[in-house]
Amino acid sequence: MTERPVVIVWRAADADHLPGVEAAGAIADVRFAPDAPTLRSALGDADAVFFFHGAKPDLEEAWPLATRLRWIQSASDGVDGLLFPALVQSDVEVTNARGVFDDAIAEWVIGAMLAMVTGLDRSIVSQTEHRWDDDRGNERLAGKRFIAVGPGPIGRATARRARDLGMAVAAVGRAPRPDDLFERIGGPADLHAMLVEADVVLDALPLSPGTHHFFDADAFAAMKPTARFLNVGRGATVDEAALVDALERGALGGAALDVFEEEPLAAASPLWTLPTVIVSPHICGDFDGWERAVVEVFLDNLGRFVRGDTLRNRVDIEAGFGIG
């Protein structure tokens, strides 16, 4: 590339909340778009967009103006909040923040599992009520069976930690295959048979046409009544009504949820008050310093973009998830 590319940072008014992004100015013309009108006025000149806190409808509406655009960097691992039909049908390359959030999310999952088996979640509630709740014992994670549905980087990071705690680990992916971490990776057709054996089920799925309501009433019916379900993927991969029904009937041992079909979670949702549920407001990956880590991925890819090199963390925009 002989001339400096124009890069739109969408949505940000300046560099104040993007640690290190000013370094992009050394090789690109960086323009900040804090709102939809600014995006529309700038998009016609843009070669690239850093989709930091953008809103998909605004970008979709302005899309006909993007005549020069060749690359979009997402600040998220999941890209369902970015992709729309015209983008999917284009030749614009999309990259994500794959690898940034894996360890933080894995630590959240381990923390949630430990809270549930030790009763720490109940102890916190009892403390707020000034109630001495000593009529229960603790379980162990050691010896339990952990199933990651979605054996990508997040599923693998969690499984490694679960195995270190003495759990048996297996996974369900797009197709059966051998693996050096998981005892077994089954395909979608193996889901229900593998859920029967699981003590803990992790949903680490991206949201794509093939994963909408992947966990439905039949999936929850296949699980043990003592099994725990954790979701750090996307809320719409779960039929939330079916999950609530299973929990209310005691057909499922509990759930820890960081994502929901509609966010923020409605105040009237039964999930807030079910005693076996942990509700987290879609922050399990938001560790201290995540913004700088995402900017570093963007800067690395910007250098590659300018040099004409292969970009890191490419996304299969038709499938709706990262490649590799």
mmCIF file of N, CA and C in Angstrom, residues 50-173:
data_model
loop_
_atom_site.group_PDB
_atom_site.id
_atom_site.type_symbol
_atom_site.label_atom_id
_atom_site.label_comp_id
_atom_site.label_asym_id
_atom_site.label_seq_id
_atom_site.Cartn_x
_atom_site.Cartn_y
_atom_site.Cartn_z
ATOM 1 N N PHE A 50 -12.201 0.007 12.685
ATOM 2 C CA PHE A 50 -11.991 -0.671 13.958
ATOM 3 C C PHE A 50 -13.315 -0.601 14.701
ATOM 4 N N PHE A 51 -14.035 -1.724 14.717
ATOM 5 C CA PHE A 51 -15.385 -1.813 15.271
ATOM 6 C C PHE A 51 -15.260 -2.031 16.773
ATOM 7 N N PHE A 52 -15.103 -0.934 17.520
ATOM 8 C CA PHE A 52 -14.827 -1.057 18.947
ATOM 9 C C PHE A 52 -16.103 -1.152 19.775
ATOM 10 N N HIS A 53 -16.905 -0.117 19.751
ATOM 11 C CA HIS A 53 -18.198 -0.158 20.440
ATOM 12 C C HIS A 53 -19.303 0.218 19.464
ATOM 13 N N GLY A 54 -19.199 -0.235 18.251
ATOM 14 C CA GLY A 54 -20.152 0.158 17.228
ATOM 15 C C GLY A 54 -21.498 -0.516 17.384
ATOM 16 N N ALA A 55 -22.464 0.020 16.642
ATOM 17 C CA ALA A 55 -23.806 -0.561 16.603
ATOM 18 C C ALA A 55 -24.050 -1.055 15.178
ATOM 19 N N LYS A 56 -24.366 -2.338 15.048
ATOM 20 C CA LYS A 56 -24.537 -2.938 13.727
ATOM 21 C C LYS A 56 -25.560 -2.198 12.867
ATOM 22 N N PRO A 57 -26.724 -1.812 13.381
ATOM 23 C CA PRO A 57 -27.698 -1.139 12.507
ATOM 24 C C PRO A 57 -27.155 0.139 11.878
ATOM 25 N N ASP A 58 -26.323 0.877 12.629
ATOM 26 C CA ASP A 58 -25.759 2.114 12.079
ATOM 27 C C ASP A 58 -24.788 1.823 10.939
ATOM 28 N N LEU A 59 -23.950 0.803 11.117
ATOM 29 C CA LEU A 59 -23.014 0.440 10.059
ATOM 30 C C LEU A 59 -23.754 -0.120 8.850
ATOM 31 N N GLU A 60 -24.782 -0.916 9.103
ATOM 32 C CA GLU A 60 -25.558 -1.489 8.001
ATOM 33 C C GLU A 60 -26.244 -0.390 7.198
ATOM 34 N N GLU A 61 -26.781 0.608 7.880
ATOM 35 C CA GLU A 61 -27.443 1.704 7.184
ATOM 36 C C GLU A 61 -26.464 2.503 6.329
ATOM 37 N N ALA A 62 -25.241 2.692 6.835
ATOM 38 C CA ALA A 62 -24.236 3.482 6.118
ATOM 39 C C ALA A 62 -23.473 2.663 5.091
ATOM 40 N N TRP A 63 -23.714 1.360 5.039
ATOM 41 C CA TRP A 63 -22.900 0.461 4.222
ATOM 42 C C TRP A 63 -22.789 0.868 2.752
ATOM 43 N N PRO A 64 -23.834 1.346 2.090
ATOM 44 C CA PRO A 64 -23.682 1.719 0.682
ATOM 45 C C PRO A 64 -22.616 2.779 0.434
ATOM 46 N N LEU A 65 -22.230 3.514 1.474
ATOM 47 C CA LEU A 65 -21.202 4.545 1.337
ATOM 48 C C LEU A 65 -19.794 3.968 1.399
ATOM 49 N N ALA A 66 -19.653 2.729 1.812
ATOM 50 C CA ALA A 66 -18.337 2.137 2.067
ATOM 51 C C ALA A 66 -17.729 1.590 0.775
ATOM 52 N N THR A 67 -17.435 2.453 -0.150
ATOM 53 C CA THR A 67 -16.968 2.024 -1.472
ATOM 54 C C THR A 67 -15.499 1.613 -1.485
ATOM 55 N N ARG A 68 -14.728 2.050 -0.489
ATOM 56 C CA ARG A 68 -13.287 1.727 -0.448
ATOM 57 C C ARG A 68 -12.943 0.697 0.620
ATOM 58 N N LEU A 69 -13.901 0.342 1.446
ATOM 59 C CA LEU A 69 -13.620 -0.460 2.633
ATOM 60 C C LEU A 69 -13.127 -1.854 2.259
ATOM 61 N N ARG A 70 -12.050 -2.291 2.925
ATOM 62 C CA ARG A 70 -11.485 -3.612 2.649
ATOM 63 C C ARG A 70 -11.277 -4.466 3.899
ATOM 64 N N TRP A 71 -11.396 -3.848 5.083
ATOM 65 C CA TRP A 71 -11.099 -4.616 6.294
ATOM 66 C C TRP A 71 -11.847 -4.025 7.481
ATOM 67 N N ILE A 72 -12.423 -4.911 8.324
ATOM 68 C CA ILE A 72 -13.030 -4.509 9.593
ATOM 69 C C ILE A 72 -12.414 -5.346 10.703
ATOM 70 N N GLN A 73 -11.881 -4.664 11.716
ATOM 71 C CA GLN A 73 -11.375 -5.332 12.915
ATOM 72 C C GLN A 73 -12.401 -5.201 14.029
ATOM 73 N N SER A 74 -12.868 -6.337 14.542
ATOM 74 C CA SER A 74 -13.807 -6.338 15.657
ATOM 75 C C SER A 74 -13.052 -6.382 16.974
ATOM 76 N N ALA A 75 -13.557 -5.662 17.979
ATOM 77 C CA ALA A 75 -12.968 -5.694 19.315
ATOM 78 C C ALA A 75 -13.506 -6.859 20.137
ATOM 79 N N SER A 76 -14.361 -7.658 19.547
ATOM 80 C CA SER A 76 -14.963 -8.798 20.239
ATOM 81 C C SER A 76 -14.491 -10.088 19.594
ATOM 82 N N ASP A 77 -14.620 -11.179 20.344
ATOM 83 C CA ASP A 77 -14.353 -12.492 19.769
ATOM 84 C C ASP A 77 -15.532 -12.903 18.885
ATOM 85 N N GLY A 78 -16.748 -12.815 19.426
ATOM 86 C CA GLY A 78 -17.941 -13.098 18.636
ATOM 87 C C GLY A 78 -18.226 -11.967 17.660
ATOM 88 N N VAL A 79 -18.732 -12.308 16.478
ATOM 89 C CA VAL A 79 -18.975 -11.291 15.455
ATOM 90 C C VAL A 79 -20.444 -11.221 15.046
ATOM 91 N N ASP A 80 -21.328 -11.885 15.798
ATOM 92 C CA ASP A 80 -22.749 -11.806 15.475
ATOM 93 C C ASP A 80 -23.286 -10.388 15.633
ATOM 94 N N GLY A 81 -22.654 -9.582 16.478
ATOM 95 C CA GLY A 81 -23.065 -8.194 16.655
ATOM 96 C C GLY A 81 -22.528 -7.260 15.590
ATOM 97 N N LEU A 82 -21.823 -7.807 14.612
ATOM 98 C CA LEU A 82 -21.252 -7.020 13.523
ATOM 99 C C LEU A 82 -21.809 -7.429 12.167
ATOM 100 N N LEU A 83 -21.958 -8.716 11.922
ATOM 101 C CA LEU A 83 -22.278 -9.197 10.578
ATOM 102 C C LEU A 83 -23.724 -8.915 10.181
ATOM 103 N N PHE A 84 -23.914 -8.528 8.932
ATOM 104 C CA PHE A 84 -25.236 -8.335 8.330
ATOM 105 C C PHE A 84 -25.136 -8.766 6.868
ATOM 106 N N PRO A 85 -26.256 -9.016 6.193
ATOM 107 C CA PRO A 85 -26.200 -9.654 4.868
ATOM 108 C C PRO A 85 -25.296 -8.974 3.849
ATOM 109 N N ALA A 86 -25.362 -7.660 3.739
ATOM 110 C CA ALA A 86 -24.544 -6.987 2.723
ATOM 111 C C ALA A 86 -23.057 -7.141 3.008
ATOM 112 N N LEU A 87 -22.669 -7.146 4.271
ATOM 113 C CA LEU A 87 -21.269 -7.366 4.623
ATOM 114 C C LEU A 87 -20.859 -8.793 4.304
ATOM 115 N N VAL A 88 -21.714 -9.754 4.642
ATOM 116 C CA VAL A 88 -21.400 -11.154 4.374
ATOM 117 C C VAL A 88 -21.234 -11.403 2.881
ATOM 118 N N GLN A 89 -21.990 -10.690 2.072
ATOM 119 C CA GLN A 89 -21.922 -10.867 0.621
ATOM 120 C C GLN A 89 -20.785 -10.081 -0.027
ATOM 121 N N SER A 90 -20.085 -9.267 0.731
ATOM 122 C CA SER A 90 -19.014 -8.435 0.197
ATOM 123 C C SER A 90 -17.677 -9.175 0.247
ATOM 124 N N ASP A 91 -16.629 -8.511 -0.263
ATOM 125 C CA ASP A 91 -15.291 -9.079 -0.171
ATOM 126 C C ASP A 91 -14.466 -8.393 0.916
ATOM 127 N N VAL A 92 -15.132 -7.701 1.830
ATOM 128 C CA VAL A 92 -14.450 -7.064 2.958
ATOM 129 C C VAL A 92 -13.974 -8.151 3.914
ATOM 130 N N GLU A 93 -12.724 -8.064 4.334
ATOM 131 C CA GLU A 93 -12.187 -9.043 5.273
ATOM 132 C C GLU A 93 -12.511 -8.606 6.699
ATOM 133 N N VAL A 94 -12.915 -9.563 7.530
ATOM 134 C CA VAL A 94 -13.247 -9.302 8.925
ATOM 135 C C VAL A 94 -12.292 -10.094 9.811
ATOM 136 N N THR A 95 -11.780 -9.437 10.837
ATOM 137 C CA THR A 95 -10.943 -10.100 11.840
ATOM 138 C C THR A 95 -11.518 -9.803 13.219
ATOM 139 N N ASN A 96 -11.206 -10.685 14.172
ATOM 140 C CA ASN A 96 -11.769 -10.505 15.509
ATOM 141 C C ASN A 96 -10.666 -10.445 16.563
ATOM 142 N N ALA A 97 -11.084 -10.451 17.832
ATOM 143 C CA ALA A 97 -10.137 -10.343 18.947
ATOM 144 C C ALA A 97 -9.835 -11.711 19.550
ATOM 145 N N ARG A 98 -9.884 -12.719 18.730
ATOM 146 C CA ARG A 98 -9.635 -14.095 19.168
ATOM 147 C C ARG A 98 -8.342 -14.175 19.983
ATOM 148 N N GLY A 99 -8.417 -14.813 21.138
ATOM 149 C CA GLY A 99 -7.244 -14.998 21.980
ATOM 150 C C GLY A 99 -7.121 -14.017 23.125
ATOM 151 N N VAL A 100 -7.797 -12.872 23.025
ATOM 152 C CA VAL A 100 -7.671 -11.859 24.065
ATOM 153 C C VAL A 100 -8.396 -12.276 25.343
ATOM 154 N N PHE A 101 -9.576 -12.845 25.203
ATOM 155 C CA PHE A 101 -10.452 -13.050 26.359
ATOM 156 C C PHE A 101 -10.445 -14.479 26.907
ATOM 157 N N ASP A 102 -9.709 -15.384 26.260
ATOM 158 C CA ASP A 102 -9.805 -16.810 26.590
ATOM 159 C C ASP A 102 -9.539 -17.097 28.065
ATOM 160 N N ASP A 103 -8.419 -16.621 28.577
ATOM 161 C CA ASP A 103 -8.023 -16.967 29.938
ATOM 162 C C ASP A 103 -8.954 -16.340 30.968
ATOM 163 N N ALA A 104 -9.361 -15.088 30.745
ATOM 164 C CA ALA A 104 -10.262 -14.432 31.698
ATOM 165 C C ALA A 104 -11.597 -15.165 31.763
ATOM 166 N N ILE A 105 -12.124 -15.551 30.611
ATOM 167 C CA ILE A 105 -13.402 -16.268 30.599
ATOM 168 C C ILE A 105 -13.246 -17.639 31.251
ATOM 169 N N ALA A 106 -12.141 -18.311 30.962
ATOM 170 C CA ALA A 106 -11.903 -19.621 31.576
ATOM 171 C C ALA A 106 -11.845 -19.504 33.097
ATOM 172 N N GLU A 107 -11.204 -18.466 33.604
ATOM 173 C CA GLU A 107 -11.131 -18.275 35.052
ATOM 174 C C GLU A 107 -12.523 -18.013 35.636
ATOM 175 N N TRP A 108 -13.353 -17.257 34.913
ATOM 176 C CA TRP A 108 -14.728 -17.018 35.377
ATOM 177 C C TRP A 108 -15.491 -18.341 35.459
ATOM 178 N N VAL A 109 -15.335 -19.181 34.443
ATOM 179 C CA VAL A 109 -16.046 -20.462 34.437
ATOM 180 C C VAL A 109 -15.600 -21.319 35.617
ATOM 181 N N ILE A 110 -14.303 -21.388 35.855
ATOM 182 C CA ILE A 110 -13.811 -22.174 36.989
ATOM 183 C C ILE A 110 -14.361 -21.600 38.298
ATOM 184 N N GLY A 111 -14.372 -20.273 38.413
ATOM 185 C CA GLY A 111 -14.913 -19.649 39.615
ATOM 186 C C GLY A 111 -16.380 -19.970 39.817
ATOM 187 N N ALA A 112 -17.151 -19.948 38.729
ATOM 188 C CA ALA A 112 -18.577 -20.251 38.831
ATOM 189 C C ALA A 112 -18.794 -21.717 39.202
ATOM 190 N N MET A 113 -18.019 -22.619 38.611
ATOM 191 C CA MET A 113 -18.148 -24.034 38.955
ATOM 192 C C MET A 113 -17.818 -24.261 40.427
ATOM 193 N N LEU A 114 -16.752 -23.651 40.892
ATOM 194 C CA LEU A 114 -16.365 -23.814 42.292
ATOM 195 C C LEU A 114 -17.424 -23.241 43.227
ATOM 196 N N ALA A 115 -17.975 -22.088 42.848
ATOM 197 C CA ALA A 115 -19.023 -21.484 43.679
ATOM 198 C C ALA A 115 -20.205 -22.424 43.833
ATOM 199 N N MET A 116 -20.592 -23.070 42.734
ATOM 200 C CA MET A 116 -21.768 -23.931 42.784
ATOM 201 C C MET A 116 -21.517 -25.209 43.572
ATOM 202 N N VAL A 117 -20.357 -25.844 43.382
ATOM 203 C CA VAL A 117 -20.142 -27.120 44.080
ATOM 204 C C VAL A 117 -19.784 -26.918 45.548
ATOM 205 N N THR A 118 -19.192 -25.792 45.900
ATOM 206 C CA THR A 118 -18.856 -25.548 47.303
ATOM 207 C C THR A 118 -19.983 -24.868 48.067
ATOM 208 N N GLY A 119 -20.987 -24.371 47.344
ATOM 209 C CA GLY A 119 -22.066 -23.633 47.990
ATOM 210 C C GLY A 119 -21.702 -22.205 48.322
ATOM 211 N N LEU A 120 -20.592 -21.716 47.781
ATOM 212 C CA LEU A 120 -20.185 -20.343 48.071
ATOM 213 C C LEU A 120 -21.233 -19.343 47.613
ATOM 214 N N ASP A 121 -21.926 -19.660 46.506
ATOM 215 C CA ASP A 121 -22.975 -18.749 46.046
ATOM 216 C C ASP A 121 -24.077 -18.625 47.094
ATOM 217 N N ARG A 122 -24.440 -19.745 47.732
ATOM 218 C CA ARG A 122 -25.444 -19.701 48.801
ATOM 219 C C ARG A 122 -24.918 -18.959 50.028
ATOM 220 N N SER A 123 -23.647 -19.151 50.337
ATOM 221 C CA SER A 123 -23.070 -18.493 51.505
ATOM 222 C C SER A 123 -23.121 -16.975 51.382
ATOM 223 N N ILE A 124 -22.910 -16.464 50.170
ATOM 224 C CA ILE A 124 -22.957 -15.020 49.959
ATOM 225 C C ILE A 124 -24.364 -14.500 50.213
ATOM 226 N N VAL A 125 -25.367 -15.236 49.719
ATOM 227 C CA VAL A 125 -26.753 -14.837 49.961
ATOM 228 C C VAL A 125 -27.072 -14.907 51.448
ATOM 229 N N SER A 126 -26.644 -15.983 52.106
ATOM 230 C CA SER A 126 -26.910 -16.136 53.537
ATOM 231 C C SER A 126 -26.276 -15.008 54.342
ATOM 232 N N GLN A 127 -25.107 -14.571 53.914
ATOM 233 C CA GLN A 127 -24.438 -13.476 54.620
ATOM 234 C C GLN A 127 -25.261 -12.201 54.556
ATOM 235 N N THR A 128 -25.862 -11.913 53.390
ATOM 236 C CA THR A 128 -26.680 -10.698 53.283
ATOM 237 C C THR A 128 -27.912 -10.768 54.164
ATOM 238 N N GLU A 129 -28.330 -12.006 54.499
ATOM 239 C CA GLU A 129 -29.507 -12.201 55.358
ATOM 240 C C GLU A 129 -29.129 -12.422 56.822
ATOM 241 N N HIS A 130 -27.825 -12.355 57.132
ATOM 242 C CA HIS A 130 -27.338 -12.605 58.492
ATOM 243 C C HIS A 130 -27.793 -13.977 58.993
ATOM 244 N N ARG A 131 -27.720 -14.978 58.111
ATOM 245 C CA ARG A 131 -28.236 -16.303 58.432
ATOM 246 C C ARG A 131 -27.102 -17.318 58.398
ATOM 247 N N TRP A 132 -26.973 -18.111 59.468
ATOM 248 C CA TRP A 132 -25.932 -19.139 59.581
ATOM 249 C C TRP A 132 -26.433 -20.410 58.904
ATOM 250 N N ASP A 133 -26.006 -20.619 57.653
ATOM 251 C CA ASP A 133 -26.539 -21.694 56.805
ATOM 252 C C ASP A 133 -25.542 -22.853 56.793
ATOM 253 N N ASP A 134 -25.618 -23.728 57.798
ATOM 254 C CA ASP A 134 -24.635 -24.810 57.915
ATOM 255 C C ASP A 134 -25.246 -26.196 57.731
ATOM 256 N N ASP A 135 -26.399 -26.260 57.071
ATOM 257 C CA ASP A 135 -27.063 -27.550 56.916
ATOM 258 C C ASP A 135 -26.771 -28.182 55.562
ATOM 259 N N ARG A 136 -25.559 -28.066 55.109
ATOM 260 C CA ARG A 136 -25.206 -28.621 53.807
ATOM 261 C C ARG A 136 -23.722 -28.965 53.791
ATOM 262 N N GLY A 137 -23.358 -29.834 52.855
ATOM 263 C CA GLY A 137 -21.966 -30.165 52.638
ATOM 264 C C GLY A 137 -21.503 -29.640 51.288
ATOM 265 N N ASN A 138 -20.275 -29.907 50.978
ATOM 266 C CA ASN A 138 -19.700 -29.449 49.715
ATOM 267 C C ASN A 138 -19.470 -30.632 48.779
ATOM 268 N N GLU A 139 -19.490 -30.336 47.491
ATOM 269 C CA GLU A 139 -19.100 -31.313 46.478
ATOM 270 C C GLU A 139 -17.661 -31.034 46.062
ATOM 271 N N ARG A 140 -17.099 -31.938 45.278
ATOM 272 C CA ARG A 140 -15.779 -31.752 44.690
ATOM 273 C C ARG A 140 -15.915 -31.689 43.165
ATOM 274 N N LEU A 141 -15.106 -30.860 42.556
ATOM 275 C CA LEU A 141 -15.025 -30.898 41.095
ATOM 276 C C LEU A 141 -14.241 -32.118 40.635
ATOM 277 N N ALA A 142 -13.247 -32.508 41.412
ATOM 278 C CA ALA A 142 -12.435 -33.674 41.054
ATOM 279 C C ALA A 142 -13.336 -34.892 40.870
ATOM 280 N N GLY A 143 -13.153 -35.568 39.754
ATOM 281 C CA GLY A 143 -13.940 -36.752 39.452
ATOM 282 C C GLY A 143 -15.184 -36.482 38.628
ATOM 283 N N LYS A 144 -15.565 -35.221 38.491
ATOM 284 C CA LYS A 144 -16.737 -34.897 37.681
ATOM 285 C C LYS A 144 -16.354 -34.815 36.203
ATOM 286 N N ARG A 145 -17.374 -34.862 35.355
ATOM 287 C CA ARG A 145 -17.147 -34.853 33.902
ATOM 288 C C ARG A 145 -17.576 -33.512 33.325
ATOM 289 N N PHE A 146 -16.656 -32.888 32.614
ATOM 290 C CA PHE A 146 -16.838 -31.559 32.029
ATOM 291 C C PHE A 146 -16.957 -31.702 30.511
ATOM 292 N N ILE A 147 -18.018 -31.134 29.931
ATOM 293 C CA ILE A 147 -18.210 -31.152 28.479
ATOM 294 C C ILE A 147 -18.216 -29.709 27.966
ATOM 295 N N ALA A 148 -17.291 -29.401 27.077
ATOM 296 C CA ALA A 148 -17.266 -28.093 26.424
ATOM 297 C C ALA A 148 -17.967 -28.216 25.081
ATOM 298 N N VAL A 149 -19.053 -27.500 24.909
ATOM 299 C CA VAL A 149 -19.731 -27.475 23.621
ATOM 300 C C VAL A 149 -19.236 -26.215 22.904
ATOM 301 N N GLY A 150 -18.321 -26.446 21.977
ATOM 302 C CA GLY A 150 -17.559 -25.370 21.362
ATOM 303 C C GLY A 150 -16.116 -25.464 21.826
ATOM 304 N N PRO A 151 -15.313 -26.379 21.235
ATOM 305 C CA PRO A 151 -13.938 -26.598 21.700
ATOM 306 C C PRO A 151 -12.929 -25.656 21.051
ATOM 307 N N GLY A 152 -13.308 -24.377 20.932
ATOM 308 C CA GLY A 152 -12.378 -23.368 20.443
ATOM 309 C C GLY A 152 -11.464 -22.904 21.555
ATOM 310 N N PRO A 153 -10.798 -21.768 21.379
ATOM 311 C CA PRO A 153 -9.833 -21.304 22.386
ATOM 312 C C PRO A 153 -10.420 -21.155 23.790
ATOM 313 N N ILE A 154 -11.659 -20.654 23.908
ATOM 314 C CA ILE A 154 -12.265 -20.485 25.230
ATOM 315 C C ILE A 154 -12.576 -21.847 25.851
ATOM 316 N N GLY A 155 -13.168 -22.736 25.063
ATOM 317 C CA GLY A 155 -13.454 -24.072 25.567
ATOM 318 C C GLY A 155 -12.192 -24.802 25.978
ATOM 319 N N ARG A 156 -11.121 -24.645 25.199
ATOM 320 C CA ARG A 156 -9.868 -25.329 25.501
ATOM 321 C C ARG A 156 -9.207 -24.741 26.736
ATOM 322 N N ALA A 157 -9.209 -23.414 26.853
ATOM 323 C CA ALA A 157 -8.592 -22.782 28.027
ATOM 324 C C ALA A 157 -9.295 -23.229 29.298
ATOM 325 N N THR A 158 -10.613 -23.363 29.233
ATOM 326 C CA THR A 158 -11.373 -23.812 30.405
ATOM 327 C C THR A 158 -11.110 -25.285 30.682
ATOM 328 N N ALA A 159 -11.077 -26.089 29.641
ATOM 329 C CA ALA A 159 -10.877 -27.532 29.818
ATOM 330 C C ALA A 159 -9.521 -27.832 30.441
ATOM 331 N N ARG A 160 -8.493 -27.082 30.057
ATOM 332 C CA ARG A 160 -7.170 -27.312 30.657
ATOM 333 C C ARG A 160 -7.225 -27.086 32.163
ATOM 334 N N ARG A 161 -7.904 -26.033 32.581
ATOM 335 C CA ARG A 161 -8.011 -25.738 34.009
ATOM 336 C C ARG A 161 -8.891 -26.775 34.710
ATOM 337 N N ALA A 162 -9.958 -27.194 34.053
ATOM 338 C CA ALA A 162 -10.834 -28.209 34.639
ATOM 339 C C ALA A 162 -10.080 -29.526 34.822
ATOM 340 N N ARG A 163 -9.283 -29.887 33.838
ATOM 341 C CA ARG A 163 -8.494 -31.120 33.940
ATOM 342 C C ARG A 163 -7.489 -31.030 35.085
ATOM 343 N N ASP A 164 -6.891 -29.860 35.271
ATOM 344 C CA ASP A 164 -5.946 -29.671 36.371
ATOM 345 C C ASP A 164 -6.621 -29.830 37.735
ATOM 346 N N LEU A 165 -7.937 -29.619 37.774
ATOM 347 C CA LEU A 165 -8.691 -29.787 39.015
ATOM 348 C C LEU A 165 -9.219 -31.212 39.182
ATOM 349 N N GLY A 166 -8.809 -32.090 38.290
ATOM 350 C CA GLY A 166 -9.182 -33.493 38.416
ATOM 351 C C GLY A 166 -10.436 -33.892 37.682
ATOM 352 N N MET A 167 -10.951 -33.021 36.805
ATOM 353 C CA MET A 167 -12.147 -33.356 36.048
ATOM 354 C C MET A 167 -11.767 -34.100 34.766
ATOM 355 N N ALA A 168 -12.647 -34.965 34.309
ATOM 356 C CA ALA A 168 -12.527 -35.571 32.985
ATOM 357 C C ALA A 168 -13.123 -34.600 31.982
ATOM 358 N N VAL A 169 -12.443 -34.372 30.855
ATOM 359 C CA VAL A 169 -12.893 -33.338 29.919
ATOM 360 C C VAL A 169 -13.139 -33.930 28.537
ATOM 361 N N ALA A 170 -14.263 -33.559 27.952
ATOM 362 C CA ALA A 170 -14.619 -33.944 26.590
ATOM 363 C C ALA A 170 -15.285 -32.740 25.932
ATOM 364 N N ALA A 171 -15.614 -32.863 24.661
ATOM 365 C CA ALA A 171 -16.153 -31.708 23.937
ATOM 366 C C ALA A 171 -17.058 -32.156 22.811
ATOM 367 N N VAL A 172 -17.904 -31.222 22.382
ATOM 368 C CA VAL A 172 -18.708 -31.384 21.173
ATOM 369 C C VAL A 172 -18.332 -30.246 20.238
ATOM 370 N N GLY A 173 -17.923 -30.590 19.009
ATOM 371 C CA GLY A 173 -17.539 -29.596 18.020
ATOM 372 C C GLY A 173 -18.319 -29.771 16.728
#
